[in-house]
Amino acid sequence: MVSKSLLEFGSKNYDFNINTLEYIPRSSGKIMNKIYTFNKNDKKYIIKFAPCSMYNNQLKETKAEMDYIYYLSENNMSVSVPLKTINGELVISTQDNGEEYIITAFAWLNGQSWGYDGSNDKMSFNWGKTMGDIHRVTKNYKPENEYDVKKDILNSYYWDSFFDDLKIYPTAYKITQDLLGEIAVLPRDKDSFGIIHGDMHQGNFFVDGDEINVFDYGDSIYGWFSLDIAISLCHALWWGRKDAAGNDSTNTIIGNFINGYLSANCLSDFWISKIPMFMKYRHLCMDPEKNGIGCNREEWIHNIENDILFDGCKLKLISDIIEKVKLIKLISDNYDVEVKDLKLIDSYFGTKIFALQTNKGKYIVKTLLPYTQNMENEGHITEYLYDNGISVARLLKTNRGMYHAETEEMQFHVQEFIEGETLKVNTAPDWFLRKSAIILGEIHNVLKNYDELPTQFGGDFFGKSNVSGIKHHYAERLEEAINQENTLLIPLLEERIKHLERISSFDIDADRLTYSNSHGDFYIGQIIVNDENITVIDWTSACKLPVCLEVIMSYVFADPKCRNGEIDNDGLKEYINHYSQYFSLNDYDIQIMPYLYYYHQMICNYSPPYDDIPETYKPICNLIINVTNWLYKNVDDLSKKLRGI
């Protein structure tokens, strides 16, 4: 509590009856501010007395803070409305017992505290929406002196020297420094950076029906809007992600909060993707010996070193959830569907495949990296093939009439869901081998009348300099592996160099090869089987290429007789004969086919080590290794046996 003279000073300046004052105890012993309520004109207010010795420049910063809050209230934001003195001031100060006090007053906020419950979907949405509303309005705020509105995040208490205590934990300290460096160079613009609340957790707002009334802007600072979101999400998950029964609400809390936010303020795909990084930053700031929550220091250090926000919640999980929320929003914005569910079913080399359930049925969503070329082609090609009797998965058009949508970080499209299954490598029954060869021939035949697609594996691809350059690259890697005594990598690199030396003697004449528009990656994994019906999917790689390459590749990946890497001559001949009923190969195509396939696998496919290859693609990698080892000795013999088909 404060002295009577200080209370009298407040009542005189704000013109209220001192006898209406009631002291509000605060729970934390660290809090030096003293807060009271009072009544004026039948309305309730709060008045705060803050010792000026708490922070440097506190009076100047408090004036700026009050001006900002007043601006928000004037723009109909649900904040504690500042009360002006009888002289029209938002902040006053005075001396009392040798201490200077800063005095502010606010209208009483209606509502009650929210009991840290993340299972209330509507409340999580409204929480995010309130923040989005405030950020949207903040973009147009022009303070009289921008410097007065507190320092920005890079000069705050929670920057740099705050983490000096971590120097005794070298790994954790390096993580903090790397993260601070990453944050420091982030762009700042009106749509991403401005004044943020900085601490909008469940204890700093009241709930009144559907309305959230925000108070305590004492930690407001210039920072990124994504950081403000991250801080609230951290507190939401710390305090309310599990109910009494242990049910986890992490997905719904994040999804509802971000959806609420985006309903009120536009935040780019780039900045949404930065939320997990800022959550990590917030976690680093929660040192248990200073102001942490829920764990001791040893656990905290362990979590930092292992990208864990708290028990059972890794940062990767947060990133995946936010990516899913972001994608659902993009689908809803770009397609005339209502998303019911979205599940990741495959991920490889920057591409992700999702199963999408909507009010109009099931679909497949495929996301690719932003620099993937010719994304729009797939929709036009599949429509053309469908119109010409080829069974394909067609693409939905966006609301703008496009076959794909894109952001700064990715491109994606939505395609038909085809009932059936995909067969594993080297498990094709005889009927599949026959139909696979036939439909490939039909595809080449139909696409020969389609607009010419970009050429892959043209004359330059088979040049001697291409092999030489790649061989030099592997030689450098081998030398490095030897110097590092990497006994696992050395034999893999030596084997790759051996193969490159073998194919360097090949004389492949691209001018004699038959080129045609094609799928670009036609193999057993791109075919959906339903009974004995097959549908070809995934036309992203469609291009013009040597057709014989796709013939032998699709055969090797399908026939069980090739499982151990040996290419069955009779089986391949039969496959070629089925194919040739619909599209012709010349003698050179057939003769050069084994050389072309061997060359292609060595130049284009998986590079050692093979640790990062997704589990679903390791069987393909192993098959390629076995086939190329077999071709090293048998490529000439196979070519001779194929002649005369």
Tab-separated table of N, CA, C and O in Angstrom, residues 71-121:
chain	number	residue	atom	x	y	z
A	71	TYR	N	-4.930	5.538	-27.958
A	71	TYR	CA	-5.175	5.409	-29.400
A	71	TYR	C	-5.987	4.145	-29.697
A	71	TYR	O	-6.941	4.176	-30.485
A	72	LEU	N	-5.615	3.028	-29.072
A	72	LEU	CA	-6.355	1.780	-29.280
A	72	LEU	C	-7.808	1.922	-28.832
A	72	LEU	O	-8.735	1.471	-29.514
A	73	SER	N	-8.022	2.554	-27.682
A	73	SER	CA	-9.393	2.703	-27.181
A	73	SER	C	-10.211	3.601	-28.102
A	73	SER	O	-11.405	3.360	-28.318
A	74	GLU	N	-9.581	4.634	-28.658
A	74	GLU	CA	-10.271	5.532	-29.586
A	74	GLU	C	-10.644	4.816	-30.879
A	74	GLU	O	-11.541	5.260	-31.597
A	75	ASN	N	-9.944	3.703	-31.166
A	75	ASN	CA	-10.242	2.914	-32.362
A	75	ASN	C	-11.029	1.646	-32.012
A	75	ASN	O	-10.977	0.648	-32.732
A	76	ASN	N	-11.745	1.722	-30.903
A	76	ASN	CA	-12.708	0.684	-30.513
A	76	ASN	C	-12.068	-0.661	-30.194
A	76	ASN	O	-12.717	-1.705	-30.341
A	77	MET	N	-10.813	-0.673	-29.782
A	77	MET	CA	-10.198	-1.896	-29.327
A	77	MET	C	-10.595	-2.164	-27.872
A	77	MET	O	-10.790	-1.229	-27.088
A	78	SER	N	-10.697	-3.430	-27.524
A	78	SER	CA	-11.130	-3.816	-26.180
A	78	SER	C	-9.951	-3.782	-25.218
A	78	SER	O	-9.372	-4.812	-24.861
A	79	VAL	N	-9.596	-2.565	-24.815
A	79	VAL	CA	-8.482	-2.379	-23.885
A	79	VAL	C	-8.989	-1.559	-22.701
A	79	VAL	O	-10.061	-0.963	-22.740
A	80	SER	N	-8.184	-1.529	-21.644
A	80	SER	CA	-8.532	-0.715	-20.475
A	80	SER	C	-8.345	0.755	-20.846
A	80	SER	O	-7.227	1.219	-21.040
A	81	VAL	N	-9.437	1.495	-20.942
A	81	VAL	CA	-9.407	2.867	-21.450
A	81	VAL	C	-8.737	3.792	-20.433
A	81	VAL	O	-9.174	3.877	-19.272
A	82	PRO	N	-7.672	4.496	-20.821
A	82	PRO	CA	-7.012	5.421	-19.894
A	82	PRO	C	-7.932	6.568	-19.480
A	82	PRO	O	-8.698	7.090	-20.291
A	83	LEU	N	-7.857	6.932	-18.219
A	83	LEU	CA	-8.620	8.061	-17.694
A	83	LEU	C	-7.702	9.272	-17.598
A	83	LEU	O	-6.602	9.189	-17.037
A	84	LYS	N	-8.142	10.380	-18.135
A	84	LYS	CA	-7.346	11.600	-18.074
A	84	LYS	C	-7.608	12.336	-16.758
A	84	LYS	O	-8.689	12.236	-16.164
A	85	THR	N	-6.594	13.080	-16.316
A	85	THR	CA	-6.747	13.899	-15.106
A	85	THR	C	-7.638	15.100	-15.410
A	85	THR	O	-8.043	15.327	-16.559
A	86	ILE	N	-7.911	15.882	-14.376
A	86	ILE	CA	-8.737	17.077	-14.576
A	86	ILE	C	-8.041	18.081	-15.488
A	86	ILE	O	-8.684	18.972	-16.044
A	87	ASN	N	-6.725	17.904	-15.654
A	87	ASN	CA	-5.970	18.779	-16.554
A	87	ASN	C	-5.738	18.146	-17.921
A	87	ASN	O	-4.960	18.658	-18.726
A	88	GLY	N	-6.375	16.992	-18.181
A	88	GLY	CA	-6.270	16.342	-19.494
A	88	GLY	C	-5.011	15.540	-19.701
A	88	GLY	O	-4.638	15.247	-20.843
A	89	GLU	N	-4.351	15.130	-18.606
A	89	GLU	CA	-3.107	14.373	-18.724
A	89	GLU	C	-3.381	12.876	-18.584
A	89	GLU	O	-4.221	12.454	-17.781
A	90	LEU	N	-2.633	12.068	-19.335
A	90	LEU	CA	-2.757	10.613	-19.244
A	90	LEU	C	-1.841	10.027	-18.183
A	90	LEU	O	-2.066	8.920	-17.689
A	91	VAL	N	-0.783	10.774	-17.819
A	91	VAL	CA	0.185	10.315	-16.820
A	91	VAL	C	0.572	11.508	-15.947
A	91	VAL	O	0.784	12.615	-16.459
A	92	ILE	N	0.667	11.256	-14.661
A	92	ILE	CA	1.185	12.273	-13.748
A	92	ILE	C	2.224	11.617	-12.852
A	92	ILE	O	2.294	10.382	-12.741
A	93	SER	N	3.022	12.442	-12.211
A	93	SER	CA	4.027	11.918	-11.282
A	93	SER	C	4.179	12.878	-10.115
A	93	SER	O	3.863	14.065	-10.210
A	94	THR	N	4.692	12.356	-9.005
A	94	THR	CA	4.896	13.173	-7.806
A	94	THR	C	5.907	12.501	-6.896
A	94	THR	O	6.188	11.297	-7.045
A	95	GLN	N	6.462	13.277	-5.980
A	95	GLN	CA	7.395	12.747	-4.987
A	95	GLN	C	6.640	12.380	-3.715
A	95	GLN	O	5.705	13.073	-3.305
A	96	ASP	N	7.069	11.278	-3.092
A	96	ASP	CA	6.476	10.873	-1.819
A	96	ASP	C	7.516	10.103	-1.021
A	96	ASP	O	8.001	9.053	-1.477
A	97	ASN	N	7.874	10.665	0.110
A	97	ASN	CA	8.883	10.032	0.986
A	97	ASN	C	10.179	9.728	0.238
A	97	ASN	O	10.766	8.650	0.371
A	98	GLY	N	10.612	10.687	-0.568
A	98	GLY	CA	11.878	10.549	-1.280
A	98	GLY	C	11.823	9.665	-2.506
A	98	GLY	O	12.855	9.433	-3.145
A	99	GLU	N	10.661	9.174	-2.850
A	99	GLU	CA	10.496	8.291	-4.019
A	99	GLU	C	9.568	8.959	-5.013
A	99	GLU	O	8.533	9.530	-4.641
A	100	GLU	N	9.944	8.932	-6.280
A	100	GLU	CA	9.055	9.474	-7.308
A	100	GLU	C	8.109	8.374	-7.766
A	100	GLU	O	8.523	7.245	-8.038
A	101	TYR	N	6.833	8.701	-7.865
A	101	TYR	CA	5.813	7.752	-8.297
A	101	TYR	C	5.170	8.226	-9.595
A	101	TYR	O	4.912	9.421	-9.775
A	102	ILE	N	4.916	7.258	-10.476
A	102	ILE	CA	4.165	7.510	-11.706
A	102	ILE	C	2.748	7.013	-11.473
A	102	ILE	O	2.540	5.885	-11.009
A	103	ILE	N	1.779	7.844	-11.818
A	103	ILE	CA	0.381	7.504	-11.530
A	103	ILE	C	-0.415	7.482	-12.829
A	103	ILE	O	-0.362	8.419	-13.630
A	104	THR	N	-1.142	6.393	-13.019
A	104	THR	CA	-2.029	6.249	-14.171
A	104	THR	C	-3.359	5.689	-13.694
A	104	THR	O	-3.430	5.032	-12.657
A	105	ALA	N	-4.407	5.940	-14.478
A	105	ALA	CA	-5.730	5.430	-14.114
A	105	ALA	C	-6.446	4.933	-15.365
A	105	ALA	O	-6.225	5.451	-16.471
A	106	PHE	N	-7.306	3.937	-15.156
A	106	PHE	CA	-8.012	3.308	-16.269
A	106	PHE	C	-9.451	3.021	-15.863
A	106	PHE	O	-9.751	2.784	-14.680
A	107	ALA	N	-10.313	2.965	-16.879
A	107	ALA	CA	-11.674	2.491	-16.640
A	107	ALA	C	-11.621	0.997	-16.297
A	107	ALA	O	-10.802	0.248	-16.834
A	108	TRP	N	-12.480	0.595	-15.403
A	108	TRP	CA	-12.540	-0.814	-14.999
A	108	TRP	C	-12.992	-1.672	-16.177
A	108	TRP	O	-13.925	-1.323	-16.895
A	109	LEU	N	-12.317	-2.765	-16.364
A	109	LEU	CA	-12.681	-3.677	-17.449
A	109	LEU	C	-13.714	-4.684	-16.963
A	109	LEU	O	-13.541	-5.286	-15.897
A	110	ASN	N	-14.736	-4.894	-17.757
A	110	ASN	CA	-15.723	-5.908	-17.430
A	110	ASN	C	-15.176	-7.298	-17.746
A	110	ASN	O	-14.266	-7.462	-18.557
A	111	GLY	N	-15.761	-8.283	-17.124
A	111	GLY	CA	-15.367	-9.658	-17.394
A	111	GLY	C	-14.650	-10.283	-16.224
A	111	GLY	O	-14.551	-9.725	-15.132
A	112	GLN	N	-14.101	-11.476	-16.495
A	112	GLN	CA	-13.395	-12.210	-15.457
A	112	GLN	C	-12.211	-12.941	-16.065
A	112	GLN	O	-12.129	-13.121	-17.277
A	113	SER	N	-11.300	-13.345	-15.218
A	113	SER	CA	-10.120	-14.067	-15.706
A	113	SER	C	-10.536	-15.398	-16.313
A	113	SER	O	-11.492	-16.033	-15.860
A	114	TRP	N	-9.797	-15.807	-17.339
A	114	TRP	CA	-10.065	-17.085	-17.999
A	114	TRP	C	-9.178	-18.140	-17.355
A	114	TRP	O	-7.958	-17.980	-17.282
A	115	GLY	N	-9.755	-19.218	-16.923
A	115	GLY	CA	-9.024	-20.225	-16.164
A	115	GLY	C	-8.151	-21.126	-16.996
A	115	GLY	O	-8.372	-22.343	-17.004
A	116	TYR	N	-7.191	-20.557	-17.729
A	116	TYR	CA	-6.150	-21.325	-18.424
A	116	TYR	C	-6.666	-22.583	-19.098
A	116	TYR	O	-6.091	-23.665	-18.974
A	117	ASP	N	-7.770	-22.490	-19.799
A	117	ASP	CA	-8.401	-23.674	-20.390
A	117	ASP	C	-8.304	-23.616	-21.907
A	117	ASP	O	-8.990	-22.832	-22.550
A	118	GLY	N	-7.444	-24.452	-22.473
A	118	GLY	CA	-7.255	-24.441	-23.923
A	118	GLY	C	-8.288	-25.242	-24.680
A	118	GLY	O	-8.273	-25.272	-25.903
A	119	SER	N	-9.183	-25.906	-23.969
A	119	SER	CA	-10.164	-26.739	-24.664
A	119	SER	C	-11.345	-25.924	-25.190
A	119	SER	O	-12.182	-26.445	-25.916
A	120	ASN	N	-11.440	-24.651	-24.812
A	120	ASN	CA	-12.515	-23.778	-25.278
A	120	ASN	C	-12.130	-23.217	-26.645
A	120	ASN	O	-11.407	-22.224	-26.752
A	121	ASP	N	-12.614	-23.854	-27.708
A	121	ASP	CA	-12.209	-23.478	-29.061
A	121	ASP	C	-12.571	-22.036	-29.378
A	121	ASP	O	-11.779	-21.296	-29.983
